[in-house]
Tab-separated table of C-alpha atoms and ligand atoms in Angstrom:
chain	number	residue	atom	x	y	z
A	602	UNK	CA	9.615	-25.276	-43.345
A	603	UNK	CA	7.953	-23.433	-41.082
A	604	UNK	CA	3.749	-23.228	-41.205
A	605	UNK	CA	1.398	-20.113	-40.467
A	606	UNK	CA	-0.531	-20.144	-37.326
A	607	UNK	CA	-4.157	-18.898	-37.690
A	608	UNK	CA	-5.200	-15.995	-36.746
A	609	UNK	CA	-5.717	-14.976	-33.194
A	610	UNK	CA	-9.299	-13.025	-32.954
A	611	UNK	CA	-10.468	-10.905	-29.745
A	612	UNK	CA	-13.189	-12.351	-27.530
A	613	UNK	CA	-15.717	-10.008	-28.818
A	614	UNK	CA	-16.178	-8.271	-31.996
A	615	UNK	CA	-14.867	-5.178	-32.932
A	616	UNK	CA	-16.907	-2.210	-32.862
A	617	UNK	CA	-16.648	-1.424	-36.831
A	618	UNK	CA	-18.166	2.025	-38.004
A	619	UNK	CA	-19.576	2.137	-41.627
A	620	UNK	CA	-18.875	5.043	-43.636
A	621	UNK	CA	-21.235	7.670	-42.473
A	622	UNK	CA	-22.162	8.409	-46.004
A	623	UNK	CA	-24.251	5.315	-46.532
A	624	UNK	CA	-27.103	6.533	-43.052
A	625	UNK	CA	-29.922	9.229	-44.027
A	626	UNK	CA	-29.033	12.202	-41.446
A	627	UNK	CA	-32.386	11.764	-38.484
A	628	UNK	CA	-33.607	15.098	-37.690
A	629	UNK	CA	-32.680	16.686	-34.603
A	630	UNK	CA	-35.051	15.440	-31.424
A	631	UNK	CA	-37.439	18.067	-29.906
A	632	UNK	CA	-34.415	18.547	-26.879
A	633	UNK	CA	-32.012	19.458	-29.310
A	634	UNK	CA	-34.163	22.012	-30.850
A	635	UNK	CA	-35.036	23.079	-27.294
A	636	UNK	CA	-31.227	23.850	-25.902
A	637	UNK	CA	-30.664	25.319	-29.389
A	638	UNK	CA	-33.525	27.642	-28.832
A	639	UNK	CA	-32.323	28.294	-25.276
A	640	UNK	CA	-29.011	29.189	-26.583
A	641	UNK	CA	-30.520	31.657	-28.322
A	642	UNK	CA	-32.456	33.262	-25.399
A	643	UNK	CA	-29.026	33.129	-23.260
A	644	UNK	CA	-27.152	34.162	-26.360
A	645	UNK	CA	-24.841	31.275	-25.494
A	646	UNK	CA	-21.978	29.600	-27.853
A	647	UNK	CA	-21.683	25.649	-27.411
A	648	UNK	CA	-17.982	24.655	-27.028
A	649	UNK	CA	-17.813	20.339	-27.083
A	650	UNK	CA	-14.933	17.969	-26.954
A	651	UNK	CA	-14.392	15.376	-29.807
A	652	UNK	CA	-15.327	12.719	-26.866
A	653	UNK	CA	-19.097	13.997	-26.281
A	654	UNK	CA	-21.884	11.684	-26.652
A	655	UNK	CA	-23.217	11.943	-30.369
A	656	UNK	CA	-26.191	14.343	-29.806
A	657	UNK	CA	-24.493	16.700	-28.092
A	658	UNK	CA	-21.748	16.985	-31.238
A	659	UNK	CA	-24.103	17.522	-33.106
A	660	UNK	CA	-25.413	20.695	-31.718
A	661	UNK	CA	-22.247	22.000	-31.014
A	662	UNK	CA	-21.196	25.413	-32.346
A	663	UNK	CA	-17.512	24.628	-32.493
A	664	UNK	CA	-16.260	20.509	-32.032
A	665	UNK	CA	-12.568	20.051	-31.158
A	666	UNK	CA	-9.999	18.957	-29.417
A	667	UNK	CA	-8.415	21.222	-25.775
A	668	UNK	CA	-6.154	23.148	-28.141
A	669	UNK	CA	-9.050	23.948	-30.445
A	670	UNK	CA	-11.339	24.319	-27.650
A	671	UNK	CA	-8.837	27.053	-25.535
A	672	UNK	CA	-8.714	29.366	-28.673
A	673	UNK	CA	-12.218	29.380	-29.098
A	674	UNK	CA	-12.607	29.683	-25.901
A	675	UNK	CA	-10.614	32.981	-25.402
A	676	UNK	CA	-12.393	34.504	-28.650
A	677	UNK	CA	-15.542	33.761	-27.515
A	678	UNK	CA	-18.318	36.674	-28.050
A	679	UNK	CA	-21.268	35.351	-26.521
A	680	UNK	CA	-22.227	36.178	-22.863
A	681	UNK	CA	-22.331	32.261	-22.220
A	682	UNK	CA	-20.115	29.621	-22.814
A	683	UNK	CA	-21.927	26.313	-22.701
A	684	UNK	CA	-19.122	23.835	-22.431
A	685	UNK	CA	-19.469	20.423	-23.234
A	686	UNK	CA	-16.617	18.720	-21.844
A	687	UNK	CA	-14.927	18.108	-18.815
A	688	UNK	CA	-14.126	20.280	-15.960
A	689	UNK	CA	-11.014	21.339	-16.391
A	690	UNK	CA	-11.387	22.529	-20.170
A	691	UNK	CA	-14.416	24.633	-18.820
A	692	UNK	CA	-12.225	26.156	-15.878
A	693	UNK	CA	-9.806	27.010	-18.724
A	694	UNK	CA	-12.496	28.677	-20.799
A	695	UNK	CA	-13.322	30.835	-17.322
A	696	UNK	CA	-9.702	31.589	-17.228
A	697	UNK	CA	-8.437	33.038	-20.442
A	698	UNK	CA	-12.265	34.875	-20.968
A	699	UNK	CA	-13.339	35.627	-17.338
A	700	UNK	CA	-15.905	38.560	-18.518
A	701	UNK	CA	-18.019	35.133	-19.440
A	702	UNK	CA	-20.536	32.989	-17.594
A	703	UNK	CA	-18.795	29.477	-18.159
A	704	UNK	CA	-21.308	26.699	-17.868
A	705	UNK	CA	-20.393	22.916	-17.715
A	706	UNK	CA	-23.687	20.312	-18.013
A	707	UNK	CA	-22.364	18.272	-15.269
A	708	UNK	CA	-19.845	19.494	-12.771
A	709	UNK	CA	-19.035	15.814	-11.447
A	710	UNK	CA	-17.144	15.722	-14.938
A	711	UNK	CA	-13.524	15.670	-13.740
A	712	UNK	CA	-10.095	13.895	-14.747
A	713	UNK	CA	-8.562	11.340	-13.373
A	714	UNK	CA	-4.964	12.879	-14.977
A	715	UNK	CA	-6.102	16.075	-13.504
A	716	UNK	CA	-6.670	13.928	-9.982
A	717	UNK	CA	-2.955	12.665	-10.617
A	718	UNK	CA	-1.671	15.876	-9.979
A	719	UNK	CA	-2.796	18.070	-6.253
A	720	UNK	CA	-1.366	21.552	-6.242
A	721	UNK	CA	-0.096	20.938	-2.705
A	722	UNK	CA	1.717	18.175	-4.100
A	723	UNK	CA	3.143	19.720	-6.481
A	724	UNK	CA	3.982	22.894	-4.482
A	725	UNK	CA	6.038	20.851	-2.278
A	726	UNK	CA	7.644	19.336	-4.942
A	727	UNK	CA	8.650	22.823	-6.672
A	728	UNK	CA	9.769	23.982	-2.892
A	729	UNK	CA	12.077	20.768	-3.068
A	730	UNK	CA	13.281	21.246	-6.782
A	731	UNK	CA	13.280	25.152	-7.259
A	732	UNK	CA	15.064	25.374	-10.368
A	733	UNK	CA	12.935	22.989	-12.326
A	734	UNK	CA	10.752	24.350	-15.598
A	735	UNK	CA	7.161	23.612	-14.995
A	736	UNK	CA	5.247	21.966	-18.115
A	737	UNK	CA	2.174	21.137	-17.576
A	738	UNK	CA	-0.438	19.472	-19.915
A	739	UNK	CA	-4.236	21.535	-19.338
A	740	UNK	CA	-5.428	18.510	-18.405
A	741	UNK	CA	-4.934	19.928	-14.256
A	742	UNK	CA	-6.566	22.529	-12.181
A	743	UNK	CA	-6.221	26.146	-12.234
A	744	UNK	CA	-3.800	25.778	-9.185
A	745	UNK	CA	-1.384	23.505	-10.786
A	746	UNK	CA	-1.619	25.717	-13.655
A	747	UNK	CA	-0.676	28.526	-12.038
A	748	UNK	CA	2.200	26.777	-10.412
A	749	UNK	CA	3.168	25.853	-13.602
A	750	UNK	CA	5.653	27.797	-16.597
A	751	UNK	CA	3.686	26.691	-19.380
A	752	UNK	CA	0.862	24.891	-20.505
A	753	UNK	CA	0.691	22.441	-23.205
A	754	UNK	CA	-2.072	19.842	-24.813
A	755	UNK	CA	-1.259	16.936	-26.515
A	756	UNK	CA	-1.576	18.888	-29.735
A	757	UNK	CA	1.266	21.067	-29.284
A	758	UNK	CA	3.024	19.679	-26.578
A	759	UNK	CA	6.365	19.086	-28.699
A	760	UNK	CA	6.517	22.587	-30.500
A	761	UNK	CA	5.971	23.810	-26.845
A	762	UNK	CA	8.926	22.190	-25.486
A	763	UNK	CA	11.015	22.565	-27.883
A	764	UNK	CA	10.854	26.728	-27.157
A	765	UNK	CA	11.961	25.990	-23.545
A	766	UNK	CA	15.921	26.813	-23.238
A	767	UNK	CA	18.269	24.063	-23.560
A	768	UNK	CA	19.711	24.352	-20.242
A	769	UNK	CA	16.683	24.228	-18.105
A	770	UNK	CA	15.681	21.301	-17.016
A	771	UNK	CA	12.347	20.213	-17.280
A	772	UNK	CA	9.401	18.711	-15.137
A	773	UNK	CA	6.599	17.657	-17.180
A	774	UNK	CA	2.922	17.078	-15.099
A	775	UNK	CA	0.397	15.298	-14.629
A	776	UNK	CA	0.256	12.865	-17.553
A	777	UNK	CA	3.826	10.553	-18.020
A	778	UNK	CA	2.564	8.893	-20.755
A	779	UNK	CA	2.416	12.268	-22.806
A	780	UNK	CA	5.202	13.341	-21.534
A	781	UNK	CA	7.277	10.352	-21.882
A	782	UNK	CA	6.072	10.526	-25.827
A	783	UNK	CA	7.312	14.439	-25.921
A	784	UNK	CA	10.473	13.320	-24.489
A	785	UNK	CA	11.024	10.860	-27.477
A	786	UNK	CA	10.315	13.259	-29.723
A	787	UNK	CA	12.350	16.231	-28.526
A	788	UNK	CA	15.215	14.552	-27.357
A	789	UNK	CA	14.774	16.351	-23.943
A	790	UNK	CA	15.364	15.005	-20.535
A	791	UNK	CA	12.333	15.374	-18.129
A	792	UNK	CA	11.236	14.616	-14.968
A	793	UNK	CA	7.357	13.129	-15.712
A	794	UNK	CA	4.829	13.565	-12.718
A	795	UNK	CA	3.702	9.744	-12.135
A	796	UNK	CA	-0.098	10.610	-13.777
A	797	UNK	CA	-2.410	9.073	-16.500
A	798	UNK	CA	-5.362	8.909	-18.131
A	799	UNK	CA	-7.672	5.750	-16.516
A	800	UNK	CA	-8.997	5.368	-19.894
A	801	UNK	CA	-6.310	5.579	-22.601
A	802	UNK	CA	-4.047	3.169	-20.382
A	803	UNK	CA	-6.911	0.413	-20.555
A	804	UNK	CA	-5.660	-0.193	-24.303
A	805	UNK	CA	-3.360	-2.994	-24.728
A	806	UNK	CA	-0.828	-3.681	-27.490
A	807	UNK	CA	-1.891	-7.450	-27.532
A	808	UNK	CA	-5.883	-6.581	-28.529
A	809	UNK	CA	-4.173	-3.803	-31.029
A	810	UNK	CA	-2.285	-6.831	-32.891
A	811	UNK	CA	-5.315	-9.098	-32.694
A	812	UNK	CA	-7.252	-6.634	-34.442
A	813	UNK	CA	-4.242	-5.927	-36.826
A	814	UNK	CA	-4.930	-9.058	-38.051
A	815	UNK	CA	-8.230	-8.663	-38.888
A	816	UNK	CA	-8.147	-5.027	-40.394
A	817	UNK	CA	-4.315	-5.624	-42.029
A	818	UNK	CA	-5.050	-2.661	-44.109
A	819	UNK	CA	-6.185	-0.542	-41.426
A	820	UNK	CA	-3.389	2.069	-40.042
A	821	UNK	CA	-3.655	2.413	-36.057
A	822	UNK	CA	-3.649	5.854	-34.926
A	823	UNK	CA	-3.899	6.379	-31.459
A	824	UNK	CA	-3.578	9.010	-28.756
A	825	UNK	CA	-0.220	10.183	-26.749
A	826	UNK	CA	-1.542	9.513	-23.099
A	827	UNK	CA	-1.798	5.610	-24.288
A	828	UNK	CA	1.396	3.678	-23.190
A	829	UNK	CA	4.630	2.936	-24.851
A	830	UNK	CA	3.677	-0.139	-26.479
A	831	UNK	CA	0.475	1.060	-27.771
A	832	UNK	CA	1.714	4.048	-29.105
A	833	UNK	CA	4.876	1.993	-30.454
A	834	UNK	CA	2.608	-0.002	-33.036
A	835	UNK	CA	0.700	2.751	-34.196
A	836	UNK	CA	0.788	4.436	-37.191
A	837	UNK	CA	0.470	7.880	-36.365
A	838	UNK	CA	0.615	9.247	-32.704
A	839	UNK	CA	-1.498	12.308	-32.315
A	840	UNK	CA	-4.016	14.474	-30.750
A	841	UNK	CA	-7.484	14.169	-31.155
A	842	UNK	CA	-8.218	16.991	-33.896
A	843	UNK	CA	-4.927	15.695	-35.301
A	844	UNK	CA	-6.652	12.414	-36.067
A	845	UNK	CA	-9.583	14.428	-38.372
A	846	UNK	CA	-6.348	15.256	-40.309
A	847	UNK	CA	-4.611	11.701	-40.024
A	848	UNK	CA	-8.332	10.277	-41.556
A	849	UNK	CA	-8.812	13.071	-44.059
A	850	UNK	CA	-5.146	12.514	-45.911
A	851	UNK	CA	-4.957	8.950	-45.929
A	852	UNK	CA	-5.694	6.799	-48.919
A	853	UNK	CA	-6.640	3.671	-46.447
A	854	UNK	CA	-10.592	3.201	-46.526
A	855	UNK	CA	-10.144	1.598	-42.759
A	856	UNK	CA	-9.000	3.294	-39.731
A	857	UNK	CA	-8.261	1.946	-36.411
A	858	UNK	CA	-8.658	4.880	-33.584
A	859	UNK	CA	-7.117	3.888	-30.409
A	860	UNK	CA	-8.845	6.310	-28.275
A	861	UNK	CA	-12.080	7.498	-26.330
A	862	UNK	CA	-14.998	6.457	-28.080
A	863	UNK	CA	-16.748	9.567	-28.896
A	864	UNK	CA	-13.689	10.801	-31.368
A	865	UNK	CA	-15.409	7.934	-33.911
A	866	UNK	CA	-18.783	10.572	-34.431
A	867	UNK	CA	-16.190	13.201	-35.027
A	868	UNK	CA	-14.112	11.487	-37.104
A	869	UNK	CA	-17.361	9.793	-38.868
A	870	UNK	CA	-18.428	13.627	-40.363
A	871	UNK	CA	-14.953	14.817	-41.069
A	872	UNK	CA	-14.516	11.906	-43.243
A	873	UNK	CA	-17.865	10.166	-44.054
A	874	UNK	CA	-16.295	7.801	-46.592
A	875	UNK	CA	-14.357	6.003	-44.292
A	876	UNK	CA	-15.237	2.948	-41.854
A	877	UNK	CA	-13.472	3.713	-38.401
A	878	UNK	CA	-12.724	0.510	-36.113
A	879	UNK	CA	-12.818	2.008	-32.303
A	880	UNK	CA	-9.419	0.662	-30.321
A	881	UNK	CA	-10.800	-2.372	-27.927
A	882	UNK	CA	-9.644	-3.273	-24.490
A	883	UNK	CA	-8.835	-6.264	-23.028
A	884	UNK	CA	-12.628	-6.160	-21.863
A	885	UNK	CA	-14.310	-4.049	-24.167
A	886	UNK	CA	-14.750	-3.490	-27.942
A	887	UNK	CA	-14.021	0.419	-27.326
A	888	UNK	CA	-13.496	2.511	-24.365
A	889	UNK	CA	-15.001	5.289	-22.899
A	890	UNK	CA	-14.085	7.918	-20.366
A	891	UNK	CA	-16.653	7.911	-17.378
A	892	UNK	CA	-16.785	11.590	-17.048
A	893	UNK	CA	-16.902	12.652	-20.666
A	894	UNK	CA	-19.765	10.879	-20.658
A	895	UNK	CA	-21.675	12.013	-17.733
A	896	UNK	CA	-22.768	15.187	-19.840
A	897	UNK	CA	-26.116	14.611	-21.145
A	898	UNK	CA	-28.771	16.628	-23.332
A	899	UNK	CA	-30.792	17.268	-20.449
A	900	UNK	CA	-28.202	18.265	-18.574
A	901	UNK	CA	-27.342	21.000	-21.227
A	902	UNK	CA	-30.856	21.729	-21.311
A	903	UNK	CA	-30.881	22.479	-17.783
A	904	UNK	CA	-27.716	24.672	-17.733
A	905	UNK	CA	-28.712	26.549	-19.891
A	906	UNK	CA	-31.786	27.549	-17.954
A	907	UNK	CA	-30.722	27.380	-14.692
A	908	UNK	CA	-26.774	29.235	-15.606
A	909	UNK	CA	-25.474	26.728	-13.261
A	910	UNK	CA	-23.310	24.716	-12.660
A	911	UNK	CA	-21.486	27.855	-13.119
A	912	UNK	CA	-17.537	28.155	-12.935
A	913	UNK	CA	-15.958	30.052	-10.622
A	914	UNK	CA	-12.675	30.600	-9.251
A	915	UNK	CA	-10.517	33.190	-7.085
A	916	UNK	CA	-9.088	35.634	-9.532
A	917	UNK	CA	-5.605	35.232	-8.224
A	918	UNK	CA	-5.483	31.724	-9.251
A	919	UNK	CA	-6.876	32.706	-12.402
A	920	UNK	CA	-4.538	35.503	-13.132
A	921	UNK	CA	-1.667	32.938	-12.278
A	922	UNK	CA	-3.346	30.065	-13.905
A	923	UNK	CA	-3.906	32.822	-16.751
A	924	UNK	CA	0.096	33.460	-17.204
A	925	UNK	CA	1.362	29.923	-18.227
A	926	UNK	CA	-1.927	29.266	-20.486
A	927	UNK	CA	-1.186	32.863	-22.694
A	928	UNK	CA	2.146	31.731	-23.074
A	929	UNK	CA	1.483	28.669	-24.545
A	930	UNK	CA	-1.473	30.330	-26.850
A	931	UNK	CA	1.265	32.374	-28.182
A	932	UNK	CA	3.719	29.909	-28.606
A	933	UNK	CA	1.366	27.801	-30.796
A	934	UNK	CA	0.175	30.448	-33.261
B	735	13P	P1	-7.150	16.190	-26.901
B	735	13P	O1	-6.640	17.536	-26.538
B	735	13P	O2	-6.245	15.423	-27.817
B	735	13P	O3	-8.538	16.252	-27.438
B	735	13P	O4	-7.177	15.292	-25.586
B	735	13P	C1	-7.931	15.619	-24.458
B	735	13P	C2	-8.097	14.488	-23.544
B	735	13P	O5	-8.615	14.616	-22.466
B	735	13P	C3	-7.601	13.200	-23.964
B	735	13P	O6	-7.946	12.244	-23.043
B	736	SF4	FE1	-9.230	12.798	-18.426
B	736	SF4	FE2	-8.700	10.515	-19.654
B	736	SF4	FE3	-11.192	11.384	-19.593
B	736	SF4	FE4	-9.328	12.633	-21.121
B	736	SF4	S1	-10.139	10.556	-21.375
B	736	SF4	S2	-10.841	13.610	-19.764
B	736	SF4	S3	-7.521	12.407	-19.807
B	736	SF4	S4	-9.947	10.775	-17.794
């Protein structure tokens, strides 16, 4: 006879979100109603990541993950892009619509994937390894992205690959945990570029059981730069906007979102019904990414006014950087 141990809770409680649909909606500060009035004036379109602060969603004109975020980017009419988001989603709006002033709250807001990844680096690598097919995720700089074949996000990365030719071999760049995941799912053989994300790597599959226990009912659904054994225990592996799906179909009341900390205000709207548990660390009852979070509503509000920071790049790394990005736009139609 064997008898049930109890259960094993985490140091700290989890962060639980109540359905949205039980809090009266505040009315927007005087700040917000000042950068929405400036946006007006500039006749400026806010673009924001799923991982801004709350406020700042809130006021954005289009909310969504890098896929998303690179469409609207390119079909953008207004003569400003306010983007709310990190700095190498901005660079990307700069490349595919250059015509644009591209404006970023804080330009301190980099990557540490993005960091993984130097073009020299990777230059020397290609020099080394010249018949290799270049995939990398937009989470890099313009120059690795115009050293690169094709671009991919984690929302498309698999349909990507899978349109590269059999008999090429592939390296994948910056993030390995992404690309590791693609690999699984494709069945290809690639070389991964020894990156990752500081943030999504923090999560640990022993805090994801713990929790398990307490939410059995609860699927886990967590992002593709989290390691093996994270993703391995989770429900549904997926991009960020693929998690406002993931929420929206399911019939569980209780999700568990394993990553950044800012997709819980997203997914909060999209599906005010639910109660969303944020992923903890082995520190921390959820987890969020340092730059993401360095954009501020003042800082908008100054942007906006000011037009700076302002991105700007040599237009023969943006016409290279331009190549590999079109190609995967088309692609994912
Ligand atoms: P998504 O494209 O899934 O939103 O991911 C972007 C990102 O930076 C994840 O850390
Ligand atoms: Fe980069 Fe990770 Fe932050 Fe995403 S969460 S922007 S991959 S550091």
């Amino acid at each position: 006879m064997t008898t049930a141990s109890p259960p094993v809770k985490p140091s700290f409680e989890p962060a639980e979100f109540r359905p949205l649909s039980e809090e009266p909606e505040a009315p927007l500060s005087p700040l917000q109603e000042e950068i929405r009035a400036l946006k007006q004036e500039r006749n400026a379109v806010i673009l924001a990541h799923n991982y801004q602060i709350e406020p700042i969603q809130r006021i954005a004109d289009y909310l969504g993950d890098s896929l998303g975020l690179a469409y609207q980017a390119a079909e953008a009419k207004a003569d400003v892009i306010l983007f709310c988001g990190v700095h190498f989603m901005a660079e990307t709006a700069k490349i595919v619509n250059p015509s644009k002033t591209v404006i970023l709250p804080d330009e301190n807001a980099g990557c540490s994937l993005s960091d993984s990844c130097p073009a020299e680096k990777l230059r020397a690598y290609k020099e080394a390894h010249p018949d290799l097919y270049v995939v990398a995720y937009i989470n890099c700089s313009a120059a690795v992205k115009a050293l690169s074949d094709v671009i991919c996000t984690s929302g498309n990365a698999v349909r990507i690959v899978e349109r590269i030719p059999e008999d090429r071999e592939i390296l994948f760049v910056p993030d390995q945990n992404l690309g590791q995941w693609v690999a699984r799912q494709t069945g290809r053989r690639m070389r991964l570029w020894p990156g990752s994300c500081y943030a999504h790597v923090l999560f640990t599959v022993q805090t994801l059981e713990k929790l398990r226990l307490q939410y059995p009912d609860a699927p886990i659904v967590a992002h593709p730069e989290c390691v093996e054994s994270v993703r391995d225990i989770a429900d549904a592996v997926c991009s960020t906007e693929k998690m406002v799906a993931f929420a929206k179909e399911t019939d569980a009341a209780r999700i568990i979102v394993v990553t950044e900390s800012g997709m819980i205000h997203r997914l909060r709207r999209e599906a005010p019904e639910k109660t969303f548990i944020a992923g903890p660390t082995q520190n921390c009852a959820c987890n969020d990414c340092r730059y993401m979070k360095l954009n501020t509503l003042e800082k908008m509000r100054d942007a906006l006014r000011d037009l700076h920071p302002r991105i700007e790049m040599d237009e023969s790394i943006r016409e290279a950087a331009y190549r590999p990005l079109k190609r995967m736009l088309d692609w994912s139609r």
